[in-house]
mmCIF file of C-alpha atoms and ligand atoms in Angstrom:
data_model
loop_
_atom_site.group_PDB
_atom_site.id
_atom_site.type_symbol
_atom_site.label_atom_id
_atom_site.label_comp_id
_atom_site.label_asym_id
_atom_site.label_seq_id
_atom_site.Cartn_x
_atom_site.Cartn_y
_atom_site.Cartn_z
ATOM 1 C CA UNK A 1 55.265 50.808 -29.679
ATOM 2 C CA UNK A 2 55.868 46.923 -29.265
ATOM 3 C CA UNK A 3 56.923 45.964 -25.744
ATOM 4 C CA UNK A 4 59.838 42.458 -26.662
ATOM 5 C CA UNK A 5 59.760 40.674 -23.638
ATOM 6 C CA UNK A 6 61.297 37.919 -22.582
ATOM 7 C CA UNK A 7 59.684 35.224 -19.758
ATOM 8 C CA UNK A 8 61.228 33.658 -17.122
ATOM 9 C CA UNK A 9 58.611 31.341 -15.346
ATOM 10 C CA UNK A 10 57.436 28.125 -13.126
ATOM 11 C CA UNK A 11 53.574 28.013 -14.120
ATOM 12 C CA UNK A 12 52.312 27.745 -11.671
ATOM 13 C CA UNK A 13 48.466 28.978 -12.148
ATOM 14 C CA UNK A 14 49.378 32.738 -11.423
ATOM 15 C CA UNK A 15 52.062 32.297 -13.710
ATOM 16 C CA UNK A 16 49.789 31.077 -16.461
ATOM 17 C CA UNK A 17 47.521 33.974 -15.572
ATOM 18 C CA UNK A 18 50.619 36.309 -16.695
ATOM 19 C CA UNK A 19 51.134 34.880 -19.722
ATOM 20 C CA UNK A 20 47.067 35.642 -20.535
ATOM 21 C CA UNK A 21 47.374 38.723 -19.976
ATOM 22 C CA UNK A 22 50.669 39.290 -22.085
ATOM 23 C CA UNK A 23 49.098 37.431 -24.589
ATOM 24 C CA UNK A 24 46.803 39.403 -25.380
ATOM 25 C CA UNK A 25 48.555 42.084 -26.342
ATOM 26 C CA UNK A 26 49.181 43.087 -29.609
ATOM 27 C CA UNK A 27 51.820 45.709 -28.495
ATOM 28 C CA UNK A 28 53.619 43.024 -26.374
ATOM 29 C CA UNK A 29 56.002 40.660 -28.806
ATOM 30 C CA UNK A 30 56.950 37.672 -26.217
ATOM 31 C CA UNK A 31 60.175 36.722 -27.314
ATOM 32 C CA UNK A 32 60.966 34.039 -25.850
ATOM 33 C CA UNK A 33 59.741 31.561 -22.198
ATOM 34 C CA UNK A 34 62.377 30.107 -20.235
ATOM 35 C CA UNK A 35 60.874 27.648 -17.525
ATOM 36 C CA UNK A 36 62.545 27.045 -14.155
ATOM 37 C CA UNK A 37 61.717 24.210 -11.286
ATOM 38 C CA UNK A 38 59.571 26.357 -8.510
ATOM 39 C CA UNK A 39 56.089 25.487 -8.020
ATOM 40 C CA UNK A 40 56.573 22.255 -10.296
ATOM 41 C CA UNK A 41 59.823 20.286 -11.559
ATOM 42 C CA UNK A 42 61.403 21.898 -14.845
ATOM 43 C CA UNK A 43 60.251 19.412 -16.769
ATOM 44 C CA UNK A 44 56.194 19.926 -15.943
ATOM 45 C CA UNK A 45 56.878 23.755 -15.650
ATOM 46 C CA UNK A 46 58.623 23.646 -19.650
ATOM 47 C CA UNK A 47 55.268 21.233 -20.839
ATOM 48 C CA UNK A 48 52.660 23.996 -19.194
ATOM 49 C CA UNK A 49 54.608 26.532 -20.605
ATOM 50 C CA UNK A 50 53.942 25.277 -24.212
ATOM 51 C CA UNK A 51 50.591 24.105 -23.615
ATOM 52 C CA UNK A 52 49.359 27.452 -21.844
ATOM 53 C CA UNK A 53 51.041 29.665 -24.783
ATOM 54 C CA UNK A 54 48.994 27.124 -27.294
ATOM 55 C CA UNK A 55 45.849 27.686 -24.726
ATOM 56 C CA UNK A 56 46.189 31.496 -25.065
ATOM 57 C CA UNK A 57 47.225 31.908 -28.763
ATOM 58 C CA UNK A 58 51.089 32.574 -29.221
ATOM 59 C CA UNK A 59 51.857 28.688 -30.017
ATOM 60 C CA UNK A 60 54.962 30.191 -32.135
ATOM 61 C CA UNK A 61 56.913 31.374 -28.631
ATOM 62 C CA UNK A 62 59.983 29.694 -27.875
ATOM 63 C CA UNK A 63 59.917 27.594 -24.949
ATOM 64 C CA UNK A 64 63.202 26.775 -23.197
ATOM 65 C CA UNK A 65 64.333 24.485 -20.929
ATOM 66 C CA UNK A 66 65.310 25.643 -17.802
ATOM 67 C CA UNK A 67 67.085 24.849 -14.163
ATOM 68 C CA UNK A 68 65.875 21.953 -12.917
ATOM 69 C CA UNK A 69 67.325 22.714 -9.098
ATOM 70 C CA UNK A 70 68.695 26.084 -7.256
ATOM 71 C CA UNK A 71 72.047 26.830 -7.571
ATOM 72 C CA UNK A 72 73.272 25.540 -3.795
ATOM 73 C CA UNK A 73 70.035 23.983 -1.833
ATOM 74 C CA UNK A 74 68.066 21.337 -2.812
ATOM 75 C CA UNK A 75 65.039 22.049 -4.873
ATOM 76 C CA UNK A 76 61.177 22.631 -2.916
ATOM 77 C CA UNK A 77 58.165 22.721 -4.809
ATOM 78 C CA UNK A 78 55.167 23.810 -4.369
ATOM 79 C CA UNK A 79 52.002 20.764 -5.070
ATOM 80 C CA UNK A 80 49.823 22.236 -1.947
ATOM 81 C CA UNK A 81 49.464 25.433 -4.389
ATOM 82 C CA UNK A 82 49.696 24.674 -7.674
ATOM 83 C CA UNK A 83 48.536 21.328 -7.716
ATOM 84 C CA UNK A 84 50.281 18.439 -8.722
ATOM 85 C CA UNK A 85 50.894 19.284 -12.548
ATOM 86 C CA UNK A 86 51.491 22.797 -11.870
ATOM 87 C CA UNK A 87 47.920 24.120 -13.042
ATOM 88 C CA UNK A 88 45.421 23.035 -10.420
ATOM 89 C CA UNK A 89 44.625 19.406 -11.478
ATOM 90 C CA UNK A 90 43.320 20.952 -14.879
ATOM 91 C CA UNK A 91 44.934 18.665 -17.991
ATOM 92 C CA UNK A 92 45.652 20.968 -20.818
ATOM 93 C CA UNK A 93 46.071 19.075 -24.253
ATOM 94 C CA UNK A 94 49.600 17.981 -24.637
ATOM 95 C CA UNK A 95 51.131 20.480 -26.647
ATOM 96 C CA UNK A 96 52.045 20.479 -30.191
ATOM 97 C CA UNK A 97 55.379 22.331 -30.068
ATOM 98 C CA UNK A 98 58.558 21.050 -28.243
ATOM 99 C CA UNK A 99 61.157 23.090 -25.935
ATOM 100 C CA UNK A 100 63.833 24.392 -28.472
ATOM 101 C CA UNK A 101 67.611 23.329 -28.163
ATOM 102 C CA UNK A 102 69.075 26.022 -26.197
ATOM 103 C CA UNK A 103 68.990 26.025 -22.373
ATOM 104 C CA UNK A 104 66.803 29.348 -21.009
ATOM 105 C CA UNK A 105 69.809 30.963 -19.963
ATOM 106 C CA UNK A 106 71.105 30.749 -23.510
ATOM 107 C CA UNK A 107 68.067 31.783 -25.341
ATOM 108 C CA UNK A 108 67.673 34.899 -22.839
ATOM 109 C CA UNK A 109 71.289 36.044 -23.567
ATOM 110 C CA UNK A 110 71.005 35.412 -27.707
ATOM 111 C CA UNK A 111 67.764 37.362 -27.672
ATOM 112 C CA UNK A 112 69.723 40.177 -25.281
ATOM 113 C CA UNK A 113 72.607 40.421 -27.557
ATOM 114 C CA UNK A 114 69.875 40.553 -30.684
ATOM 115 C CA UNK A 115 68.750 43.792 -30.146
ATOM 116 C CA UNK A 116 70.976 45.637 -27.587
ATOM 117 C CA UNK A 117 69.150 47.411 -24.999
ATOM 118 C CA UNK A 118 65.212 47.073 -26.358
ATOM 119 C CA UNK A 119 64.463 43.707 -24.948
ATOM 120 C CA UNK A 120 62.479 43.397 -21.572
ATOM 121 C CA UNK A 121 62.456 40.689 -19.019
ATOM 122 C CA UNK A 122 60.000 39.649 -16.672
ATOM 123 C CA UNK A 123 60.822 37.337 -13.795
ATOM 124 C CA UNK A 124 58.363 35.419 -12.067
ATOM 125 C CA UNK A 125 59.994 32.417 -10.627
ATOM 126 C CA UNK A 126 62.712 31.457 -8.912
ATOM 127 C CA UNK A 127 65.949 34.000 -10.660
ATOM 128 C CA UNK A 128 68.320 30.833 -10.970
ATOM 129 C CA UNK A 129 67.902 31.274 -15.188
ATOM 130 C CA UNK A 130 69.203 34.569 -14.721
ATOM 131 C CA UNK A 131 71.791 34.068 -12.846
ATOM 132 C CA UNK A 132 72.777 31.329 -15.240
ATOM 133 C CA UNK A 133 72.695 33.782 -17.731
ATOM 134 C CA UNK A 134 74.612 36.837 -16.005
ATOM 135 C CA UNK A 135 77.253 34.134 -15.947
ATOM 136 C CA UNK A 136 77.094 33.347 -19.504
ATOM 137 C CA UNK A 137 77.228 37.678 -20.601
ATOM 138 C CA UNK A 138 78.171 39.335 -17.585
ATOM 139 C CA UNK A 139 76.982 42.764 -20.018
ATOM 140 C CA UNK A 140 73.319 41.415 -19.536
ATOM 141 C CA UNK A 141 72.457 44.239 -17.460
ATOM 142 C CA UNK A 142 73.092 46.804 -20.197
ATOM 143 C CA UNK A 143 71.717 44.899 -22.721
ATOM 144 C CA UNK A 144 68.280 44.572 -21.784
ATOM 145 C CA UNK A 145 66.365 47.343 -21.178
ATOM 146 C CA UNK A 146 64.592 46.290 -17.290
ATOM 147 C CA UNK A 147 63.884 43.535 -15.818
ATOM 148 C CA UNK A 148 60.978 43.569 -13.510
ATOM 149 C CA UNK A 149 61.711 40.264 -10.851
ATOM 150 C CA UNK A 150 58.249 39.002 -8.447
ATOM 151 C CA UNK A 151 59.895 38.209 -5.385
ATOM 152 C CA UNK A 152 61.019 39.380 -2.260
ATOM 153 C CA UNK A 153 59.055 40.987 1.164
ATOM 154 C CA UNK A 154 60.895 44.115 2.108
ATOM 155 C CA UNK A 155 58.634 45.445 4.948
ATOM 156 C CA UNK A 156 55.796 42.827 4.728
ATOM 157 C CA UNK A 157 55.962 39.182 5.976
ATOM 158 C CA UNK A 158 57.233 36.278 3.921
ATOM 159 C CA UNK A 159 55.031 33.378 2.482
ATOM 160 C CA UNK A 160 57.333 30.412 3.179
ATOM 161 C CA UNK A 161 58.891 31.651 5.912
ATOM 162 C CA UNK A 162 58.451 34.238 8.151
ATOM 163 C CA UNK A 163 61.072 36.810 6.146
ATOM 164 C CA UNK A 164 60.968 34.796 2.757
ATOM 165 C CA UNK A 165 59.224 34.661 -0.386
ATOM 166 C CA UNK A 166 58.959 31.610 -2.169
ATOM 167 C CA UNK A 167 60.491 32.739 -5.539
ATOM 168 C CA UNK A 168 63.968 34.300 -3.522
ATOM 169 C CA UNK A 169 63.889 31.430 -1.040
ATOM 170 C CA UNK A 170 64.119 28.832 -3.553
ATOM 171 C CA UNK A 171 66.897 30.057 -4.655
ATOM 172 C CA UNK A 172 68.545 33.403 -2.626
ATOM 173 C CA UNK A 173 71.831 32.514 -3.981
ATOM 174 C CA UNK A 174 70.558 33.413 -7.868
ATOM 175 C CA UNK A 175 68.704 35.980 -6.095
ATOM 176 C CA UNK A 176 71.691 37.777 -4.930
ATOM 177 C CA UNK A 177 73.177 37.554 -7.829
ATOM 178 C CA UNK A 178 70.333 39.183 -9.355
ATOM 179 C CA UNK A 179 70.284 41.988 -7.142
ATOM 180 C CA UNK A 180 73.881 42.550 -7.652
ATOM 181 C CA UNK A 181 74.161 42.933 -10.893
ATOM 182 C CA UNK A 182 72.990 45.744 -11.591
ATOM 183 C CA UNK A 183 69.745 45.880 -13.849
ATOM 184 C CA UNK A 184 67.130 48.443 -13.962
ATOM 185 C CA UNK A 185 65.158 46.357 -11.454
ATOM 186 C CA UNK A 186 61.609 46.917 -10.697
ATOM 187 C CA UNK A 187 60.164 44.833 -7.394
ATOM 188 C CA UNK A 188 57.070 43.643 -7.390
ATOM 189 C CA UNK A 189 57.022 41.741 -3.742
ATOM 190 C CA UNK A 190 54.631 40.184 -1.372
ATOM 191 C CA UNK A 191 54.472 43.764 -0.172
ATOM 192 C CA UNK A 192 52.454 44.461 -3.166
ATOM 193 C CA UNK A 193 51.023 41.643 -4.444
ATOM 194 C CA UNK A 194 49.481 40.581 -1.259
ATOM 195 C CA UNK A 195 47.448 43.999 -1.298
ATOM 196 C CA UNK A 196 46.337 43.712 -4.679
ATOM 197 C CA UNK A 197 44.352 40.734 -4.338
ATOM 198 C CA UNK A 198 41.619 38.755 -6.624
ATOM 199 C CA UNK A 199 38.562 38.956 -5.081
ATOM 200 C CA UNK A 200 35.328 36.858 -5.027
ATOM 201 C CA UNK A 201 33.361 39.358 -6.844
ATOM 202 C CA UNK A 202 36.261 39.184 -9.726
ATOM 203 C CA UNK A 203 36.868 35.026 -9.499
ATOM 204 C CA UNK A 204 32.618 35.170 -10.535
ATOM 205 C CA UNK A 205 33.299 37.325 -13.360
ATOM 206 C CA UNK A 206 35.786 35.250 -14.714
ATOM 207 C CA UNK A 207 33.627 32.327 -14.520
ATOM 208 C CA UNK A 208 30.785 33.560 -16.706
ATOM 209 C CA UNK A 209 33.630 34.623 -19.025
ATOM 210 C CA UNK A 210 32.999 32.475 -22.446
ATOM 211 C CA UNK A 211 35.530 30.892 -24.019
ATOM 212 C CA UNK A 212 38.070 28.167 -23.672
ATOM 213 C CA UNK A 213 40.973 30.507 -22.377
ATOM 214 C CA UNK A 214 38.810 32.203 -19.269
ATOM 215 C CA UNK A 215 37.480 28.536 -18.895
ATOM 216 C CA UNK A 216 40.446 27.240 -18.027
ATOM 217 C CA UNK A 217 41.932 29.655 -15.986
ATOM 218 C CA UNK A 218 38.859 29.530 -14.466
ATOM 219 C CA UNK A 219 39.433 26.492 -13.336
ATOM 220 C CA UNK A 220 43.306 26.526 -12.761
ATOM 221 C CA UNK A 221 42.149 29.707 -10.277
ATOM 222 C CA UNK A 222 39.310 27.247 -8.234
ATOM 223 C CA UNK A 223 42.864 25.345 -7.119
ATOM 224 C CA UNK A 224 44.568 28.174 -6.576
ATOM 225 C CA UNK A 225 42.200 30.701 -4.882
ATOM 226 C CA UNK A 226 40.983 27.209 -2.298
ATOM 227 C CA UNK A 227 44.815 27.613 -0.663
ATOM 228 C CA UNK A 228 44.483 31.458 -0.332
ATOM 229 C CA UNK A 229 41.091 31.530 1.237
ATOM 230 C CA UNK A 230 42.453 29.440 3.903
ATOM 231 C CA UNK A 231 45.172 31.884 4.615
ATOM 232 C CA UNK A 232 43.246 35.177 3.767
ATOM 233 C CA UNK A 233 40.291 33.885 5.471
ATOM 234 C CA UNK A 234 37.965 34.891 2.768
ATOM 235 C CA UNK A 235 37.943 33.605 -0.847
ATOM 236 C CA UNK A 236 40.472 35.318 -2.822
ATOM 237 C CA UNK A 237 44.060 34.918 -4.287
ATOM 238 C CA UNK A 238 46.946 37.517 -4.522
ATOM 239 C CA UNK A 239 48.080 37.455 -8.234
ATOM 240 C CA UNK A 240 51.389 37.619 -7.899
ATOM 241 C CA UNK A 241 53.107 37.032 -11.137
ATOM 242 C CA UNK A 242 50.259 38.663 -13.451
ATOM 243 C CA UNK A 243 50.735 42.212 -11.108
ATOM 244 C CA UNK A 244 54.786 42.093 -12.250
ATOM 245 C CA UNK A 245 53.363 41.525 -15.885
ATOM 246 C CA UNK A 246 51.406 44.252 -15.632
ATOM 247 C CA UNK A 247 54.041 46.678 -13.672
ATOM 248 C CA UNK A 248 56.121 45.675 -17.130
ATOM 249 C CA UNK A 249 53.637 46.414 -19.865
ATOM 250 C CA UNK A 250 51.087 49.506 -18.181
ATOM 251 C CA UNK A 251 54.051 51.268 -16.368
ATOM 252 C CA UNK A 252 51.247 53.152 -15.654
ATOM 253 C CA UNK A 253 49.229 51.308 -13.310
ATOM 254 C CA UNK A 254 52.352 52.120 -10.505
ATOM 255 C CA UNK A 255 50.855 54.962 -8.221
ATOM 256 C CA UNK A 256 53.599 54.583 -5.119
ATOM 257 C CA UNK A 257 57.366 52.885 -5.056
ATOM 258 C CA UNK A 258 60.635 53.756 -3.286
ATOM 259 C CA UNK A 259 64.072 53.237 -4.565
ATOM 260 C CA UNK A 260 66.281 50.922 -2.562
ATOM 261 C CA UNK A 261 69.520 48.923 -2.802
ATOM 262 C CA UNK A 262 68.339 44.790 -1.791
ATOM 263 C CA UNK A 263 70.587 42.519 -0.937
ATOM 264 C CA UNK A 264 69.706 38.911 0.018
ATOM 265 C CA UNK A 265 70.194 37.286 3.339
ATOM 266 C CA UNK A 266 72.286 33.583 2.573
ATOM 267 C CA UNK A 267 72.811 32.795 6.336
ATOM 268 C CA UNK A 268 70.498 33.528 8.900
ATOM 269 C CA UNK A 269 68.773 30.781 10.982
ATOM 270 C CA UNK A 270 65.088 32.262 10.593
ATOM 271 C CA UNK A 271 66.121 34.692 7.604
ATOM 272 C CA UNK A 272 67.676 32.774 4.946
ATOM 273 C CA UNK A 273 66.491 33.681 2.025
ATOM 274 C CA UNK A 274 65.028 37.280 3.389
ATOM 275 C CA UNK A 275 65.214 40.658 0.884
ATOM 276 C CA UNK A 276 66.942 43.309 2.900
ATOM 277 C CA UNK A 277 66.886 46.386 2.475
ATOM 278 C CA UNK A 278 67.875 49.485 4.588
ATOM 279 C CA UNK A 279 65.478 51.403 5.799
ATOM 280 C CA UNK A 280 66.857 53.748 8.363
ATOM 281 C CA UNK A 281 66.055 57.418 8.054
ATOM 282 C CA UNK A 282 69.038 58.603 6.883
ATOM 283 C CA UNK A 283 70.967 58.145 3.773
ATOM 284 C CA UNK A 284 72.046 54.422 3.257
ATOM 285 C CA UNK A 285 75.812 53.955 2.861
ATOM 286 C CA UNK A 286 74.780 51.068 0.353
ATOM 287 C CA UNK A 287 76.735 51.314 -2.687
ATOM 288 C CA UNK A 288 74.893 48.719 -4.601
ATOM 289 C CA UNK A 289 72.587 49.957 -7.636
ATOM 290 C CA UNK A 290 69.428 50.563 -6.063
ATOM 291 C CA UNK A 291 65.580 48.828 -7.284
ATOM 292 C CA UNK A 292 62.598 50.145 -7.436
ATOM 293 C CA UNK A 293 60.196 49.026 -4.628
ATOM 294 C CA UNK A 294 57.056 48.703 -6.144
ATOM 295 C CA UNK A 295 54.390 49.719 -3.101
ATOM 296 C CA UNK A 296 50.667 50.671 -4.755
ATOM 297 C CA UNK A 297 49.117 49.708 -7.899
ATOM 298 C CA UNK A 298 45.654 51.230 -9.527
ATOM 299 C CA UNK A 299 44.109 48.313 -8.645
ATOM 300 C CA UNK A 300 40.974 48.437 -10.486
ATOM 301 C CA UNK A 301 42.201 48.935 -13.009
ATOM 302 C CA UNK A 302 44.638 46.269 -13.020
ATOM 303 C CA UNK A 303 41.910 43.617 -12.152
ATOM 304 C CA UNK A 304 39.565 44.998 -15.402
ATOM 305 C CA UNK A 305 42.707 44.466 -17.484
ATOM 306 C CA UNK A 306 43.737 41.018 -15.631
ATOM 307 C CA UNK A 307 39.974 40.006 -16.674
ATOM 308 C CA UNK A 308 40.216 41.776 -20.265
ATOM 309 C CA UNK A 309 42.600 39.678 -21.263
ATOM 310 C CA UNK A 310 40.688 36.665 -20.693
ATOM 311 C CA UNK A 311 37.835 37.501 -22.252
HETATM 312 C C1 LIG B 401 55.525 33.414 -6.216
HETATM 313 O O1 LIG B 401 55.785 32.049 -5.892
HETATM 314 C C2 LIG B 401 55.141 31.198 -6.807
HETATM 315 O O2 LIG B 401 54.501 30.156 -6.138
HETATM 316 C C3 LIG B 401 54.155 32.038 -7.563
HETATM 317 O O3 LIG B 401 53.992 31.569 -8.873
HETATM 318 C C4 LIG B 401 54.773 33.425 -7.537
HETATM 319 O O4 LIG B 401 55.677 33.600 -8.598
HETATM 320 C C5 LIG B 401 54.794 34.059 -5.067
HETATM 321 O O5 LIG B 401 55.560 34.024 -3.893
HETATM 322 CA CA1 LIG B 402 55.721 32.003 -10.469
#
């Protein structure tokens, strides 16, 4: 069976590392790419989106325009860990294709309303596409099948604050809206992805990996995995956004995950921007559709796939 999926992105070098891996697929139809501003501005995220789908073979994916700022706050990117152009200093070819006319938000909802209930979306960047789309078909829930969203610490610290992850806290307002409205959510968070980690042993592999596509990722991943060593204290990198692509298309790499309503904090002095959930040990009065928590991966086997689809 074909997984149709669409992607909602800022590559952003991990995000680059979950297109790869879709990719590769041949049961995974990608749809359609809608860039947002997050690690880069829209406008470098939307070029790296069509040169990375050109770098790993699906040069026929639409690429949409995107937000270019969140929905209340000023925009923040994010040069100390992407680089500059998004993918680690690297210079892809400029691409052959160009964005297409619609706006993400409209190209998600088209492709929703296309085929009722069988398309999947995957949302690794900041969720202010989606929100502009929940605003354009407020039905967008029901219409696609899940939506599995990188973002959020529930129990585990943030990464840009120390309750927030980067992807809600660039934009909690989308993110709220999000969590309100009432997908089939899977959560892939920091609480995850910072436990499923890259490590040296792997970041080797991948550099005696022939080929122009493990080449450059290589190299996108040298950037990348210099900023987590400093913070990890040994060299590796958490890969976020390829770990929610992977939750999406092997369902079956999930070993643990609890089921939770989150809702976003907007205020807060320290906590803007925080995922809340409640936790007490009782039953939670929360009326709000609950996510699923994702909490432990097969991580093996995840990493053999990660570097399978580079090969
Ligand atoms: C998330 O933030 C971005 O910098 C990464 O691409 C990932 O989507 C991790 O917090
Ligand atoms: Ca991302």
């Amino acid at each position: 069976m074909t997984t149709r999926v669409f992607v909602d992105c800022d590559p952003g070098i991990d995000d680059a590392v979950a297109l790869a891996y879709l990719s590769a697929r041949s049961d995974v139809e990608i749809a359609g790419v809608g860039a947002v501003f997050g690690n880069s501005g829209v406008e470098v995220t939307t070029d790296n989106a069509l040169r990375l789908l050109e770098l790993y073979g699906r040069p026929e994916v639409p690429v949409a325009w995107g937000a270019s700022r969140p929905l209340v706050q000023p925009p923040r990117l994010a040069p100390h860990v992407h680089g500059a152009n998004g993918l680690g200093g690297v210079e892809l070819p400029a691409p052959a294709g160009k964005p297409c006319e619609e706006s993400a938000a409209e190209l998600l909802v088209r492709l929703a309303r296309e085929t009722p209930g069988e398309l999947d979306v995957l949302a690794v960047g900041p969720l202010t596409n989606l929100a502009l789309a929940l605003a354009l078909e407020p039905r967008l829930p029901d219409l696609v099948r899940r939506l599995v969203v990188m973002g959020g610490a529930v129990r585990d610290p943030g990464n840009v604050g120390p309750h927030a992850e980067a992807n809600v806290a660039n934009d909690p307002e989308a993110a709220e809206v999000v969590f309100e409205a009432g997908f089939t959510l899977d959560l892939v968070a920091l609480d995850v992805t910072m436990r499923t980690v890259a490590t040296a042993e792997w970041l080797t592999e991948l550099s005696r990996v022939p080929g122009e596509r493990a080449e450059r990722t290589s190299e996108f991943l040298a950037f990348y995995s210099d900023f987590y060593t400093e913070i990890l204290g040994e060299r590796q990198c958490a890969m976020h956004d390829p770990l929610a692509a992977a939750v999406l298309v092997d369902p079956h790499l999930v070993e643990g995950s609890y089921r939770t309503p989150i809702r976003v904090e907007l205020n807060g002095t320290f906590t803007r921007g925080m995922t809340v959930a409640d936790l007490r040990p009782r039953p939670s009065k929360d009326e709000r559709h609950p996510v699923r928590v994702i909490t432990d991966v097969a991580e093996a086997d995840f990493l053999g796939r990660m570097l399978d689809s580079l090969r």
